[in-house]
XYZ file of C-alpha atoms in Angstrom:
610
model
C -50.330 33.267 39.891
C -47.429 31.079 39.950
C -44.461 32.222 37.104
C -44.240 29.734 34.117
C -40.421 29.860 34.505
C -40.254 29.678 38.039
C -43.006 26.838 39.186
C -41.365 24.028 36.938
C -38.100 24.688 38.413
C -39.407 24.440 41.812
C -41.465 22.037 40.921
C -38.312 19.904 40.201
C -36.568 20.741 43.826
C -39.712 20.667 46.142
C -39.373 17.242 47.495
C -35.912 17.228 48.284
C -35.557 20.637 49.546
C -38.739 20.316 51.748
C -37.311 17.118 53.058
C -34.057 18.338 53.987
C -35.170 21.447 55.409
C -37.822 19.375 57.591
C -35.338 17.004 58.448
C -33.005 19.781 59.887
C -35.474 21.898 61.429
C -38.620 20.110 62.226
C -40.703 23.375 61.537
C -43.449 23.637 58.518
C -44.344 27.014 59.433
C -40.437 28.317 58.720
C -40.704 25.869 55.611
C -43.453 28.005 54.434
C -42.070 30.873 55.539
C -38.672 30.115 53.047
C -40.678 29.240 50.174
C -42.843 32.555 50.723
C -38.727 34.531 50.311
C -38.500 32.350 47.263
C -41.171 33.008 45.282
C -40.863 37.070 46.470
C -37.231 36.946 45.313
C -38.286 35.781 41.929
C -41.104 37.818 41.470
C -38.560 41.245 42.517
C -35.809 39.784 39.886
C -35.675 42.134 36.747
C -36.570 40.933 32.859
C -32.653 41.339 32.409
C -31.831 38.728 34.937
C -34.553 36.274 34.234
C -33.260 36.756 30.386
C -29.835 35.729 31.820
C -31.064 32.867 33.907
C -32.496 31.558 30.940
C -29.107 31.707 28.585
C -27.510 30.294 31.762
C -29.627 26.975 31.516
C -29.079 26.309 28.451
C -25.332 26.986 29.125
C -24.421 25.439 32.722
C -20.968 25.078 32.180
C -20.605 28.958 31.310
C -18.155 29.123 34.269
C -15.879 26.634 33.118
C -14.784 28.370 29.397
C -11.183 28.606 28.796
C -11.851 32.192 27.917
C -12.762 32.587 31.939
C -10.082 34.921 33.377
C -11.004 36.377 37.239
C -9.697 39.130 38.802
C -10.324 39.937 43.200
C -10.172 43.359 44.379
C -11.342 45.418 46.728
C -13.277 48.197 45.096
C -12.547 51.092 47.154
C -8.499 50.460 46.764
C -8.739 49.936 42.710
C -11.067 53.119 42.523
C -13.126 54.466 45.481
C -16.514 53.569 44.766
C -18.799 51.603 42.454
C -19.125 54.104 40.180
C -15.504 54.707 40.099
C -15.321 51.055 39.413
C -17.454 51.440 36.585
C -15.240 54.487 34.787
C -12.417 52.097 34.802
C -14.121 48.967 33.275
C -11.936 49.721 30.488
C -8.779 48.414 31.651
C -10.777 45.443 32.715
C -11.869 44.977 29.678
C -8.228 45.413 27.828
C -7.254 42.179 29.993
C -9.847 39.990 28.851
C -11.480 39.797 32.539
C -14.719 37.654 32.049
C -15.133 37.708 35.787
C -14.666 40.004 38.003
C -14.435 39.557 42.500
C -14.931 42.631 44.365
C -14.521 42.102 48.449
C -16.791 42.624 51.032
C -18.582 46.168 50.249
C -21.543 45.661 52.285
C -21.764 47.812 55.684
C -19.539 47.072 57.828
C -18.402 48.778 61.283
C -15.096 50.315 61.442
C -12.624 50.483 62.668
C -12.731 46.904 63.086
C -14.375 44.788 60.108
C -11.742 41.954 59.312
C -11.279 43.404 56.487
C -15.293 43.964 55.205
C -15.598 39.875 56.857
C -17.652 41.729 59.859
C -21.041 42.835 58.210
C -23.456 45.377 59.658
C -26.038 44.979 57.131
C -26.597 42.246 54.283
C -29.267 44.150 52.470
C -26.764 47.755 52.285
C -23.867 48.275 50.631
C -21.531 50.454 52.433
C -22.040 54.305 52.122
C -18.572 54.358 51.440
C -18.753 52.624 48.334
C -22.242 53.512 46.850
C -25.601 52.438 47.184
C -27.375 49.919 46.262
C -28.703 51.159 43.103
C -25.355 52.158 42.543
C -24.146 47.788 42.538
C -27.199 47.085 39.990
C -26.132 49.986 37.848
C -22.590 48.628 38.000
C -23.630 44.512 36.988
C -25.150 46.206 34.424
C -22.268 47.473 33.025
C -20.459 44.259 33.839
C -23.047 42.261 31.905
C -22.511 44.630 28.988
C -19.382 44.427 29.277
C -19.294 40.403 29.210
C -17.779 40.074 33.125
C -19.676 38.335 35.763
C -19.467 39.994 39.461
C -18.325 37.743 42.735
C -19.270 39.165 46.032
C -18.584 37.695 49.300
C -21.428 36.444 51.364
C -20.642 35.621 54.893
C -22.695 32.909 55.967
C -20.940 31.908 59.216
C -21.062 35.634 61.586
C -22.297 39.106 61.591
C -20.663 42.101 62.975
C -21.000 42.735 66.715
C -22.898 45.709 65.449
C -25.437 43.769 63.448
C -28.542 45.022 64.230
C -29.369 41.158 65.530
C -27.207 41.721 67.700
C -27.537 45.000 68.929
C -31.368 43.953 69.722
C -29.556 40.837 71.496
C -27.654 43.115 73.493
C -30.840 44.823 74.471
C -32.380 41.914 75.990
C -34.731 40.772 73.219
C -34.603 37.114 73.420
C -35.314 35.832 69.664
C -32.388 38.015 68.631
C -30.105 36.735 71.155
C -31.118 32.689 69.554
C -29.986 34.016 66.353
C -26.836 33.444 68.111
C -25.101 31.126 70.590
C -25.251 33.196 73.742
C -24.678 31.314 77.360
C -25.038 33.005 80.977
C -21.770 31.310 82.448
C -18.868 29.484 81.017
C -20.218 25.396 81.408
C -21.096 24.892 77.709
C -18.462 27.054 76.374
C -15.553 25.118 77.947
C -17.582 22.020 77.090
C -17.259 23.703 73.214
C -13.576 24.125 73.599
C -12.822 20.786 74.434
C -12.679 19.699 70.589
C -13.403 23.260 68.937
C -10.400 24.233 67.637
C -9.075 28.351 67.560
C -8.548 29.980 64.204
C -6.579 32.511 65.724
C -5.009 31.230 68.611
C -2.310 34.209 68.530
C -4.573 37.411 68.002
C -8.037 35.823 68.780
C -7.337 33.281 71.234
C -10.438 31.272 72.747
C -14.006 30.753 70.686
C -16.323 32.811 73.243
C -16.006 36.478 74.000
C -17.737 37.973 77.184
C -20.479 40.392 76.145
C -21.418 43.509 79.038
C -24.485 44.503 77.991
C -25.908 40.914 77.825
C -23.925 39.561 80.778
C -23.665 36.471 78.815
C -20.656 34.689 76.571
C -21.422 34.508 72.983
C -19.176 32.387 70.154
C -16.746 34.707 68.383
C -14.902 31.591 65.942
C -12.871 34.488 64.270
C -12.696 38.144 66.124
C -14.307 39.021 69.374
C -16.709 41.456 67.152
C -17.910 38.906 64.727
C -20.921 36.911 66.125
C -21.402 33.339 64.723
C -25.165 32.758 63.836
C -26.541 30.017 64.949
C -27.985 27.773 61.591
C -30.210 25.549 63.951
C -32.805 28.292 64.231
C -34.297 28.246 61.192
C -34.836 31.856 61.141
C -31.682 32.157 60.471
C -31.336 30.706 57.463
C -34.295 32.133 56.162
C -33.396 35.763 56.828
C -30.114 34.783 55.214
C -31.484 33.609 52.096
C -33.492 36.852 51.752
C -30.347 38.588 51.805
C -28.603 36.219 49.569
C -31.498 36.456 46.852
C -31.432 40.167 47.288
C -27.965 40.202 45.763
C -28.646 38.020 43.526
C -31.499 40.734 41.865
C -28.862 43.356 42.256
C -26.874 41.254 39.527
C -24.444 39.357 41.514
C -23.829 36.431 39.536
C -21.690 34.707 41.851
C -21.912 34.191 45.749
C -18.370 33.745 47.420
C -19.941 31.704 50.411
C -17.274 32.622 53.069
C -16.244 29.931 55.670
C -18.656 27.234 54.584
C -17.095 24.717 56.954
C -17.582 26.327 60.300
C -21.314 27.220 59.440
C -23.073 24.663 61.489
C -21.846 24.077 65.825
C -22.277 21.077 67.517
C -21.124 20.273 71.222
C -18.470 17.577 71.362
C -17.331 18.045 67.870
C -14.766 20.116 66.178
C -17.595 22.385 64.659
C -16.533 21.979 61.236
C -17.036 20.140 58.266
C -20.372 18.613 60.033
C -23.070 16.832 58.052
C -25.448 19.740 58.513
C -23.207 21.884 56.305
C -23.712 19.765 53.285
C -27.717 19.839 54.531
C -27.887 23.834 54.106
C -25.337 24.092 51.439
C -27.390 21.827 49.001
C -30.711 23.766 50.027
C -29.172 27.042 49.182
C -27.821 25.433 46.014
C -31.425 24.211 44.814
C -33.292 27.531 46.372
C -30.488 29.424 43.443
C -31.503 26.994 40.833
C -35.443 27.816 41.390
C -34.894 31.536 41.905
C -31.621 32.581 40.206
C -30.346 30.304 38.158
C -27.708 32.084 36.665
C -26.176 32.499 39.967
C -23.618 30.039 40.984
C -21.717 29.208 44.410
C -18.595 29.906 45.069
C -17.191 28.127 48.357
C -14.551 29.407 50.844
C -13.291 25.805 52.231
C -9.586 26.061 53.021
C -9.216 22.410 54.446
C -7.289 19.274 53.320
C -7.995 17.764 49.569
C -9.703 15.372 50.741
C -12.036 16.936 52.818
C -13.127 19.340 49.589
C -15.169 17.130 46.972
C -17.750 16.911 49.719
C -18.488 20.348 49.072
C -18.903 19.772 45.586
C -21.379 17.389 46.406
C -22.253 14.291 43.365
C -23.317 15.180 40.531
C -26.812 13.949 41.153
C -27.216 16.623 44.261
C -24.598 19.171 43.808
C -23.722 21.536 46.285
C -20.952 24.718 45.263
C -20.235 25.043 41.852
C -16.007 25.893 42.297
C -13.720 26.249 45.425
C -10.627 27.670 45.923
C -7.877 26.136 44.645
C -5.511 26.744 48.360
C -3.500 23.786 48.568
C -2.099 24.351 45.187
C -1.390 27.984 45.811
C 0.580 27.216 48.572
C 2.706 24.335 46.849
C 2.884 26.708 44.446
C 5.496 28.914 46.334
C 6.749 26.291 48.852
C 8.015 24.983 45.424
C 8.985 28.132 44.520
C 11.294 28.771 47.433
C 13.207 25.443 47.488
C 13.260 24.538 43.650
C 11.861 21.207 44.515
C 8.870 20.343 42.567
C 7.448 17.174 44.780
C 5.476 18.504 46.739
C 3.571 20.465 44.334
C 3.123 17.761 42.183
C 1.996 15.271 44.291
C -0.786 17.894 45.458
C -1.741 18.410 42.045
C -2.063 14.771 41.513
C -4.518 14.656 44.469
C -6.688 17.229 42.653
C -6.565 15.246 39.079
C -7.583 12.188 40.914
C -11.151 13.776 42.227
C -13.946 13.794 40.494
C -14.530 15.525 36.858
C -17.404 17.647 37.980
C -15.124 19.202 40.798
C -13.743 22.941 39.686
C -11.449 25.013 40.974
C -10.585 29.049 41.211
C -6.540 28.745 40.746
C -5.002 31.847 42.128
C -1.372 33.305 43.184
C -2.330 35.533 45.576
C -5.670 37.312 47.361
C -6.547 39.666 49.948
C -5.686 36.720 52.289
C -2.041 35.578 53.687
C -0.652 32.300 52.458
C -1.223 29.066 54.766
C 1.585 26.625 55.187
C -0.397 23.397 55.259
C 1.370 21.175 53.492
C 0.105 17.785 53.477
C 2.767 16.052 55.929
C 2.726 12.351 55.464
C 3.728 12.713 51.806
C 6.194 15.325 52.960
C 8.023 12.553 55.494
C 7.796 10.112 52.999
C 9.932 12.211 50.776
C 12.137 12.269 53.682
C 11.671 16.078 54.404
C 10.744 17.298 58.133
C 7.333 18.976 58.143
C 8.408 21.536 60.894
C 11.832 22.446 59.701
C 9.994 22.669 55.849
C 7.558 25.074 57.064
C 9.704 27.131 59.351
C 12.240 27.217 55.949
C 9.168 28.107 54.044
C 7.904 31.425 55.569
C 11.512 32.502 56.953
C 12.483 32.726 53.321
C 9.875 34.845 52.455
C 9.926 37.405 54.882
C 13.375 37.538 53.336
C 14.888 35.768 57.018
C 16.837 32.908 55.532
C 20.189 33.867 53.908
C 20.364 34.084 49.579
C 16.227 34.909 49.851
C 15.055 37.352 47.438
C 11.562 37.946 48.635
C 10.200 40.670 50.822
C 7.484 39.422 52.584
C 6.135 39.912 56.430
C 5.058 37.011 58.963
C 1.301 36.689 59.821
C 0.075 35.124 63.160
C 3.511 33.341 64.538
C 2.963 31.651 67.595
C 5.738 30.964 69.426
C 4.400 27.491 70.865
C 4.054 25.716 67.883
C 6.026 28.120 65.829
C 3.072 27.998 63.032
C 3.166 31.412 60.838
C 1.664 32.652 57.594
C 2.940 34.957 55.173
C 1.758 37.981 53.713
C 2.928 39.802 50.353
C 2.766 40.757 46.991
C 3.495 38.466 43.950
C 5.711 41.108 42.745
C 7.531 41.125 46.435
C 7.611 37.815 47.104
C 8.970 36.964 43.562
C 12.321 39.590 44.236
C 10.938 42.312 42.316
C 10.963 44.893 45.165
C 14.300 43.683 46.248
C 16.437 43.925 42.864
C 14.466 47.426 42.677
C 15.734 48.419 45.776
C 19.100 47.292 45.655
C 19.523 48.658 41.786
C 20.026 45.177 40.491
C 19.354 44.789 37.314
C 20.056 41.058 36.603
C 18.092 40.253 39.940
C 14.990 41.967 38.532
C 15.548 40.101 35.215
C 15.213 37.144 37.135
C 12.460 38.170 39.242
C 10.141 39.166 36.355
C 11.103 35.710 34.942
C 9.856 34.082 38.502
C 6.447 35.948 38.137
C 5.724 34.918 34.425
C 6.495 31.458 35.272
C 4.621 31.547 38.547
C 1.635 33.107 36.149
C 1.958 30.928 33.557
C 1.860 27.369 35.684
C -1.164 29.479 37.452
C -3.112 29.635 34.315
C -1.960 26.344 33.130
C -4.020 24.474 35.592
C -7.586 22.775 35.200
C -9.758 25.274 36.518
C -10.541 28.804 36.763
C -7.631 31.269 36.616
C -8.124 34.425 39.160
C -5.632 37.493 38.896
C -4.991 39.362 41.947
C -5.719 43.285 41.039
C -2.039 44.820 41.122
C 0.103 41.498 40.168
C -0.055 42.482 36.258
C 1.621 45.388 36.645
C 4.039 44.143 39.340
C 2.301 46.014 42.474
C 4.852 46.219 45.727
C 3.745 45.900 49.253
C 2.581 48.562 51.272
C 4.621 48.963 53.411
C 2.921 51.855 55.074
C -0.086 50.689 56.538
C 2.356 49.915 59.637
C 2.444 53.856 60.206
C -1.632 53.253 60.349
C -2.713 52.400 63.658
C -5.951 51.205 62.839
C -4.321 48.760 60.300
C -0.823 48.159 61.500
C -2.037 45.225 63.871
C -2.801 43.135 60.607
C -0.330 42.251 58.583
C -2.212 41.407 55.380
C -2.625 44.646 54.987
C 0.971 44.842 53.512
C -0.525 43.373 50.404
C -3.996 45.327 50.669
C -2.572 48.047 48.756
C -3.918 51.029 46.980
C -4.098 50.710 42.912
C -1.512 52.430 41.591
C -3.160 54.400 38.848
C 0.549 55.703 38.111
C 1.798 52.457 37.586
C -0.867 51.098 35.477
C 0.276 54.031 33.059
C 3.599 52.482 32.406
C 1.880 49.628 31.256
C 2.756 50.622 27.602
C 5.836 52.186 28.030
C 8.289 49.956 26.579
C 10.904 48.365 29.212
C 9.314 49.522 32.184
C 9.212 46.517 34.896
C 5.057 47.382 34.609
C 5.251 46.791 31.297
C 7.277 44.150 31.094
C 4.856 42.273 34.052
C 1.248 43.390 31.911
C 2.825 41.600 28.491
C 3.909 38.563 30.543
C 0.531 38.282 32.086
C -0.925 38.954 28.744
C 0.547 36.760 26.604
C 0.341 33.498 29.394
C -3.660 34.450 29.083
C -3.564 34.146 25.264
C -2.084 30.783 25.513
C -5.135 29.535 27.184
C -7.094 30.184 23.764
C -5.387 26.665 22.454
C -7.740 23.881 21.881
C -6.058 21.587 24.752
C -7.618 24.288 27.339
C -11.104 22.928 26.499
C -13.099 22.637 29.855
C -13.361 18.753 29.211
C -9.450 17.997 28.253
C -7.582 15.806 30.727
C -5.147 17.653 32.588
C -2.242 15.452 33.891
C 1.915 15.938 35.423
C 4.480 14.294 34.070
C 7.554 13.274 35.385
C 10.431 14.785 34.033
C 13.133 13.236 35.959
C 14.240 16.600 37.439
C 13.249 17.706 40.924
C 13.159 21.505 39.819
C 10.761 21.122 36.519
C 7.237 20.630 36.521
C 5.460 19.245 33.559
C 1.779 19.409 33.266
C 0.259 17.496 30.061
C -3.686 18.821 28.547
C -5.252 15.651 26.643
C -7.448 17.396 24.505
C -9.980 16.361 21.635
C -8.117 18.128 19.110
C -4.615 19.059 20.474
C -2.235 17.804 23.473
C -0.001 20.455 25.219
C 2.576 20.366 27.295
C 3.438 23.456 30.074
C 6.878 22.716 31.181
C 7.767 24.959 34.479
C 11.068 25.611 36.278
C 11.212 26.269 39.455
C 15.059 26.390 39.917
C 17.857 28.814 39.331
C 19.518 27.004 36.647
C 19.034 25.567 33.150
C 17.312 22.468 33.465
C 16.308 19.494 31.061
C 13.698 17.785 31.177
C 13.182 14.156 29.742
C 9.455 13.395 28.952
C 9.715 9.612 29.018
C 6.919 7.847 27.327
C 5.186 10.721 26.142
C 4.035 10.169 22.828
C 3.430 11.895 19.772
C 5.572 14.607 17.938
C 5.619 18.069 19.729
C 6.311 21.273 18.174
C 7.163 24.785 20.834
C 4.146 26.487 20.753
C 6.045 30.161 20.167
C 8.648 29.322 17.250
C 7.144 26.343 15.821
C 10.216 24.643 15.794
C 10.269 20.315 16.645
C 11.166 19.517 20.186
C 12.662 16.678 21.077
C 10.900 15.301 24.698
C 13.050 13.322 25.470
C 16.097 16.440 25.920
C 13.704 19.176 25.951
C 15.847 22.775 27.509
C 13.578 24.625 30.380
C 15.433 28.136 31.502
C 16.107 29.240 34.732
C 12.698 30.103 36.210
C 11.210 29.682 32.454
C 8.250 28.176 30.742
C 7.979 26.121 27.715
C 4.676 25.209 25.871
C 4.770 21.999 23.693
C 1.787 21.055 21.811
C 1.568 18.078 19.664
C 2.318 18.052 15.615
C -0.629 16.343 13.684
């Protein structure tokens, strides 16, 4: 007997899912097959969950609340295990964290997992961490506790260990079509043709040789992650067991990882293909049926305007919020040359899409930061794309003279002298330097760079996302180079180990911990000001100074104005044709916007006198 809840809502999706799953696959008995996962995973979700799916529908936009603060971290780093996890929901819950991103915690092989990105088993989490009763009993607690749980899902691989392909490996030939898997090289160097490498430093080539098959199979990313192959439909249906498996554990929100590379095609690049958008949508409908309190979360680090796609129209959406990556990175490339043009011509890219496009702002993550800058508007302000880069993550690593930060290259390649950079905020901002060198003005400035790198974080339209360490300040880790089963990556100079010792010092009065926590603290109070309503207009404004950004929220009831410098010195900022009367949001006293005072690496908040 069909659920009252659940047939309506399938009801509604039927057509269009059936069509596009026919279209892509030509196969009614999979078709069946996916609807007969469907219906199970609904029928295994919990009273608690289909409660929550039904709050959620009358609440769609739940995501999208100014009171919506995220934290990433990996669990077994902030406290060993779930359960751990749980014991320390407290100091969660002392931030105001309404959602809450653990990494990848399902099995995984080791030494060699990209970080948890190389998955054994979808359906396990990893002994390490807990069980699997041990994740419900944890979104419990998160649920209780008002927080919503992100886990990653990694659509595009397995681990070479996967027991797919560890049957493939044994000869069995409907594991080995799970995968792309060729007896000589012909297609594969027909592939690399126009498939571009992700890691052409580290991982060079997209096909790794495999012994026991005596065949080559596509590795995009490592040699021990396998890419699945989405045109057998089997595929996708054991994947969306999986997925709605989490989703009745209490995952509330799937990070789909590496959504454009999901779907291969000879004689293309093998990314951002039509098919994507096919399987994305159908994944986004089978939620809506099954889970709808689950949304999508996609992984699609590619230029602006390649991203609304992903979104999809309103009409047939596809991910609910993306990462917010080419703001991040303008973000510090600002940061580190105290020019502001680049950063807000990006932003201006993002106002311009459309209003049901959201994004997850962030600072920093587990991952390094990308120097793709958009180059034609960077020659057009008359700046060299190579030289800016090469400027860019030299400074950081702390290579170019007068640099505070203390970061560490990822994947440089010599030929086209590309590199990444890896770090904390703390680190990168000249925290760990002034502490090192016993300068006290130099950390007075540095604490100032990470409130005002917070605050224009939080400032955004979007989704803020903390990185677990940055409110209290958290230094690389230096150490993991004295690890030989981590020192070949260098992210894991920011993968560091919560610092439980740290986090005490949180509330002792001057302490550079402190001081960090209150900063971070206060910027996410700020956000409970009517202009952060989800539907206010969010806007820059010139302010006739290369080193001060001002961003402008048109509200309903208020307009605010976050006015950020990025420079070493005292800067003013004229607001030209702003109008209204605008009072500082801290002292109450007027401001004139035409001559309005930003400090050094400071932040002023303007919002509008009745």
């Amino acid at each position: 007997m069909k659920d009252t809840q659940y047939q309506p809502r399938f009801i509604r999706h039927k057509d269009e899912l059936e069509w596009l799953f026919m279209e892509l696959y030509n196969d009614r008995h999979a078709l069946r097959q996916l609807e007969d996962v469907m219906e199970a995973g609904y029928a295994a979700r919990s009273g608690e969950l289909k409660a929550l799916d039904e709050q959620r529908l009358q609440d769609p936009d739940w995501y999208k609340r100014q009171d919506m603060l995220g934290m990433t971290m990996y669990t077994d780093l902030f406290a060993g295990t779930l359960n751990g996890l749980r014991e320390r929901l407290p100091y969660l819950k002392e931030q105001g964290i309404r959602y809450l991103h653990l990494m990848p915690l399902l099995q995984m092989p080791r030494p060699h997992n990209d970080g948890g990105y190389a998955v054994e088993d979808f359906n396990r989490v990893d002994p390490k961490m807990g069980t699997n009763e041990d994740l419900a009993a944890l979104t419990h607690s998160l649920r209780e506790s008002g927080i919503s749980l992100c886990l990653d899902f990694v659509m595009n691989h397995t681990a070479s260990s996967h027991e797919w392909a560890m049957r493939a490996k044994a000869g069995e030939k409907a594991y080995q079509d799970m995968y792309f898997c060729y007896d000589d090289r012909t297609i594969p160097d027909q592939f690399e043709q126009t498939m571009p490498e992700v890691f052409p430093g580290t991982a060079p080539g997209n096909f790794s040789w495999c012994e026991e098959m005596n065949k080559w199979v596509l590795t995009t990313f490592h040699t021990y992650q396998w890419d699945l192959n989405y045109g057998n439909p089997a595929v996708f249906v054991e994947m969306v067991r999986s997925m709605l498996l989490l989703a009745n554990l209490g995952v509330e929100v799937l990070r789909i990882d590496a959504v454009p590379y999901i779907w291969k095609q000879l004689g293309t690049s093998c990314r951002n293909l039509r098919q994507v958008h096919t399987i994305v949508r159908m994944v986004r409908m089978i939620l809506e049926c099954v889970c709808p309190a689950v949304i999508l979360k996609g992984e699609v680090v590619m230029a602006p305007h390649e991203l609304a796609a992903y979104f999809g129209t309103p009409e047939k959406p596809e991910c609910h919020v993306l990462y917010n990556s080419s703001v991040m990175l303008n973000l510090w490339g600002a940061l580190a040359s105290g020019d502001v043009r680049l950063l807000k011509h990006q932003l201006d890219v993002f106002h311009s899409l459309p209003e049901h496009c959201w994004f997850v702002n962030y600072l920093r993550c587990h991952d390094d930061i990308g120097w793709g800058f958009d180059e034609a508007a960077e020659r057009d302000m008359g700046i060299d794309p190579l030289m800016h880069k090469r400027y860019v993550y030299q400074f950081f690593a702390g290579d170019f003279p007068g640099s505070y930060a203390m970061g560490e290259l990822y994947n440089f390649d010599p030929d086209t002298l590309d590199a990444r950079t890896c770090g904390t905020t703390a680190s990168l901002c000249g925290v760990e330097k002034a502490l090192k060198e016993g300068d006290e003005a130099a950390l007075d400035t540095a604490i100032d760079r990470v409130k005002m790198m917070h605050g224009i974080m939080m400032f955004q339209k979007g989704l803020p996302m903390l990185n677990c360490g940055d409110e209290i300040g958290q230094l690389n880790g230096w150490e993991y180079q004295q690890d030989e089963t981590l020192a070949e990556d260098s992210r894991n100079l920011h993968r560091t180990a919560f610092s439980l010792e740290n986090a005490a010092l949180r509330t002792k009065e001057g302490t550079v911990q402190q001081r960090i926590f209150q900063a971070v603290a206060d910027t996410a109070q700020v956000r409970n000001q009517p202009a952060f309503a989800p539907d206010s207009y969010v806007s820059t404004w010139d302010t006739g100074d290369r080193g001060v950004l001002a961003l402008v929220r048109f509200g309903r009831e208020q307009t605010m104005v976050g006015l950020f410098n990025f420079s070493a010195y005292d800067r003013r900022a004229v607001l030209n044709s702003l109008q209204g009367s605008f009072a500082d949001l801290h002292t109450g006293e007027p401001v004139d916007v035409q001559h309005c005072l930003v400090p050094a690496y400071g932040v002023r908040y303007l919002v509008s006198k009745p």
